Coordinates of C-alpha atoms in Angstrom, one line a residue:
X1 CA 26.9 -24.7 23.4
X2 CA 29.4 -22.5 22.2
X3 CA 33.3 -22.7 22.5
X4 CA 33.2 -20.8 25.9
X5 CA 30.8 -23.4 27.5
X6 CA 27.5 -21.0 27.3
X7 CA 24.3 -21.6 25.0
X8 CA 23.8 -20.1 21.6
X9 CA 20.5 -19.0 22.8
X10 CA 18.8 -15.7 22.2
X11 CA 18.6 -13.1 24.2
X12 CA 16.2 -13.1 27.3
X13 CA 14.3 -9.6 25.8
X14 CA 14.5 -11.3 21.9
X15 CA 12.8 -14.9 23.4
X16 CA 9.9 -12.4 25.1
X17 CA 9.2 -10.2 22.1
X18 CA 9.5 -13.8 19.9
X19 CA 7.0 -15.1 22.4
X20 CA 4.8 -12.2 22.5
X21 CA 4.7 -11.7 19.1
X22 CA 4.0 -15.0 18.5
X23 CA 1.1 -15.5 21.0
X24 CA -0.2 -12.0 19.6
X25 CA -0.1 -13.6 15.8
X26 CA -1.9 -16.8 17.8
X27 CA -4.6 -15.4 19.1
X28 CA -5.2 -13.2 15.7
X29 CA -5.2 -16.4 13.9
X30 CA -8.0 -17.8 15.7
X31 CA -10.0 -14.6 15.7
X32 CA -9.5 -13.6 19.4
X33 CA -8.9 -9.8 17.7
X34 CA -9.0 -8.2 21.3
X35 CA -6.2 -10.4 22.8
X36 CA -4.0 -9.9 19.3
X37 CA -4.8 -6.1 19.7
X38 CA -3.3 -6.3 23.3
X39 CA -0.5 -8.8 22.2
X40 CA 0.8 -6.5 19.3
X41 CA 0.3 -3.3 21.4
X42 CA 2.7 -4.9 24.1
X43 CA 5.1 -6.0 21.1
X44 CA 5.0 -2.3 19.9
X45 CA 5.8 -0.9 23.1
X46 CA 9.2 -2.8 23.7
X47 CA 10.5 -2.5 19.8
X48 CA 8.2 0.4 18.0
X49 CA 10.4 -0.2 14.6
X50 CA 8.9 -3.7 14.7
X51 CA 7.1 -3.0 11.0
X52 CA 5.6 -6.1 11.0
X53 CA 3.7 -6.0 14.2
X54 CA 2.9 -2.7 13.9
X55 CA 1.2 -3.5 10.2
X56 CA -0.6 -6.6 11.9
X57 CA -2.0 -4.6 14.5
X58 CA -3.7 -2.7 11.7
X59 CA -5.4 -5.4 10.4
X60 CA -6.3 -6.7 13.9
X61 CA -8.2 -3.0 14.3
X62 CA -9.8 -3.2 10.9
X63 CA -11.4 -6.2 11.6
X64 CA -12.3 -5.0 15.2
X65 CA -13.9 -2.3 13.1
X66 CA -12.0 0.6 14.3
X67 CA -11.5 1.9 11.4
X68 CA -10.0 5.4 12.0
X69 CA -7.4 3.4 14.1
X70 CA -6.5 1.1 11.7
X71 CA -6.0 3.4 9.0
X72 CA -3.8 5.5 11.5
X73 CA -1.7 2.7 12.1
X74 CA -1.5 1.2 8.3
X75 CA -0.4 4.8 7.3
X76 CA 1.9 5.1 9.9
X77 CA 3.3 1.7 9.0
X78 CA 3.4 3.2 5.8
X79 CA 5.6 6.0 6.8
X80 CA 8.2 3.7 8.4
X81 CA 8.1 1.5 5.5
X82 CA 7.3 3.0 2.5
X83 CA 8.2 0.0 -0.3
X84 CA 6.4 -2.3 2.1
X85 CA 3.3 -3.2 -1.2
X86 CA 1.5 -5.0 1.7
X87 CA 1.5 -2.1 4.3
X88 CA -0.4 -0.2 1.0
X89 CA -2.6 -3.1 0.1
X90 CA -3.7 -3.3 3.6
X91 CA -4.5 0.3 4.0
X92 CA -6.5 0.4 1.1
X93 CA -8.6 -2.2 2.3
X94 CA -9.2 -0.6 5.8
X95 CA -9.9 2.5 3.8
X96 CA -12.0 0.5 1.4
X97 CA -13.9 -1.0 4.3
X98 CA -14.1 2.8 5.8
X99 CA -16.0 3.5 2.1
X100 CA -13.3 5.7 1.3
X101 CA -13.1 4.4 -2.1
X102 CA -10.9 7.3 -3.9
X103 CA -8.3 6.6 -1.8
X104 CA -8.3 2.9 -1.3
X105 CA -7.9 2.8 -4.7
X106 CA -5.0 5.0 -4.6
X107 CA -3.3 2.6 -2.0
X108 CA -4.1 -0.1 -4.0
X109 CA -2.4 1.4 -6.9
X110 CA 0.5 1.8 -4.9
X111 CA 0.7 -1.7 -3.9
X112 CA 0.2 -2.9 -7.0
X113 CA 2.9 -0.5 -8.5
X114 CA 5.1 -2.2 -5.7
X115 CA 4.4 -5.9 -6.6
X116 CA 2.4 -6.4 -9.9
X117 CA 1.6 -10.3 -8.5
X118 CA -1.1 -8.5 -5.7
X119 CA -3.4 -7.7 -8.6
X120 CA -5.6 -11.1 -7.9
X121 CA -6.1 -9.7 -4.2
X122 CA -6.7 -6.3 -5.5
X123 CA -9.1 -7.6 -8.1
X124 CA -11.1 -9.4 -5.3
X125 CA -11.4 -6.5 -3.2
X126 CA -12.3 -4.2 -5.6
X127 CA -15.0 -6.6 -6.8
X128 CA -16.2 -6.4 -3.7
X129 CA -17.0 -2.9 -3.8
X130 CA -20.6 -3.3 -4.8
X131 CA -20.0 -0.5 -7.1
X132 CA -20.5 -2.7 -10.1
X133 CA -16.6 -3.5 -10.8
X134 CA -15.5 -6.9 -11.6
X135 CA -12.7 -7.1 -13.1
X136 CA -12.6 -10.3 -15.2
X137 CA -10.1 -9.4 -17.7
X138 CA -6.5 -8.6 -15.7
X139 CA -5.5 -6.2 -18.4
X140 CA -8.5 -3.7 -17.5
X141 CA -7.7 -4.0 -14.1
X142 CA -3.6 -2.9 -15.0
X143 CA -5.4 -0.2 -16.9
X144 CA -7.5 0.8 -14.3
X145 CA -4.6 0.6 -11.5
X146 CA -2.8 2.9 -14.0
X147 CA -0.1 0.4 -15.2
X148 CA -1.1 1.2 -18.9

């Protein structure tokens, strides 16, 4: 209660889009990937500029294996936020997953231009490429991610 007698709560619109977005997050974190595409699409339509929603939602559609749709909405998290190392990283795994391999690893530069300390992740994805890439020694992958 505040010195005019009302509560210090939030407002009724910022308590639903913390409540949405947190039952969207919920059901991605059990694997219910439909009801956290729903959730994060309703968060999205009541505050677009949410950047972290909007990234979530394409993860959510890469592992629903929409693909196309996931990569639409990583890049255009991408646009909104373009320092965000994460948005890159997760674009270059839907493009990754996609087998779009020149430019996942072009995203995965990015990130890793962005925030050196994602090389591990990057390293595990791109050993996961079944191209023959393992990159045991984390100087040949900074080479190979163009930090030389």
């Amino acid at each position: 209660v505040d010195a005019a007698g009302s509560c210090n709560r939030g407002s009724p619109r910022k308590e639903r889009m913390s409540d949405l977005r947190q039952r969207a997050f919920d059901a991605y974190q059990s694997g219910d990937f439909g009801s956290a595409e729903t959730g994060y699409r309703q968060v999205l339509a009541e505050n677009p500029d949410d950047i972290d929603s909007r990234m979530t939602l394409g993860v959510v559609l890469r592992r629903l294996g929409r693909l196309d749709d996931a990569i639409d909405v990583l890049e255009q998290t991408i646009a909104a936020a373009p320092q965000d190392f994460r948005a890159h990283a997760n674009l270059g795994l839907a493009l990754q997953t996609a087998r779009r391999i020149d430019a996942a690893v072009k995203s995965y530069r990015t990130a890793f231009r962005l925030e050196p300390r994602t090389i591990r992740q990057i390293a595990i994805n791109l050993s996961a490429l079944g191209t023959g890439m393992l990159f045991l020694d984390p100087r040949a992958l900074e080479v190979f991610l163009g930090r030389d």
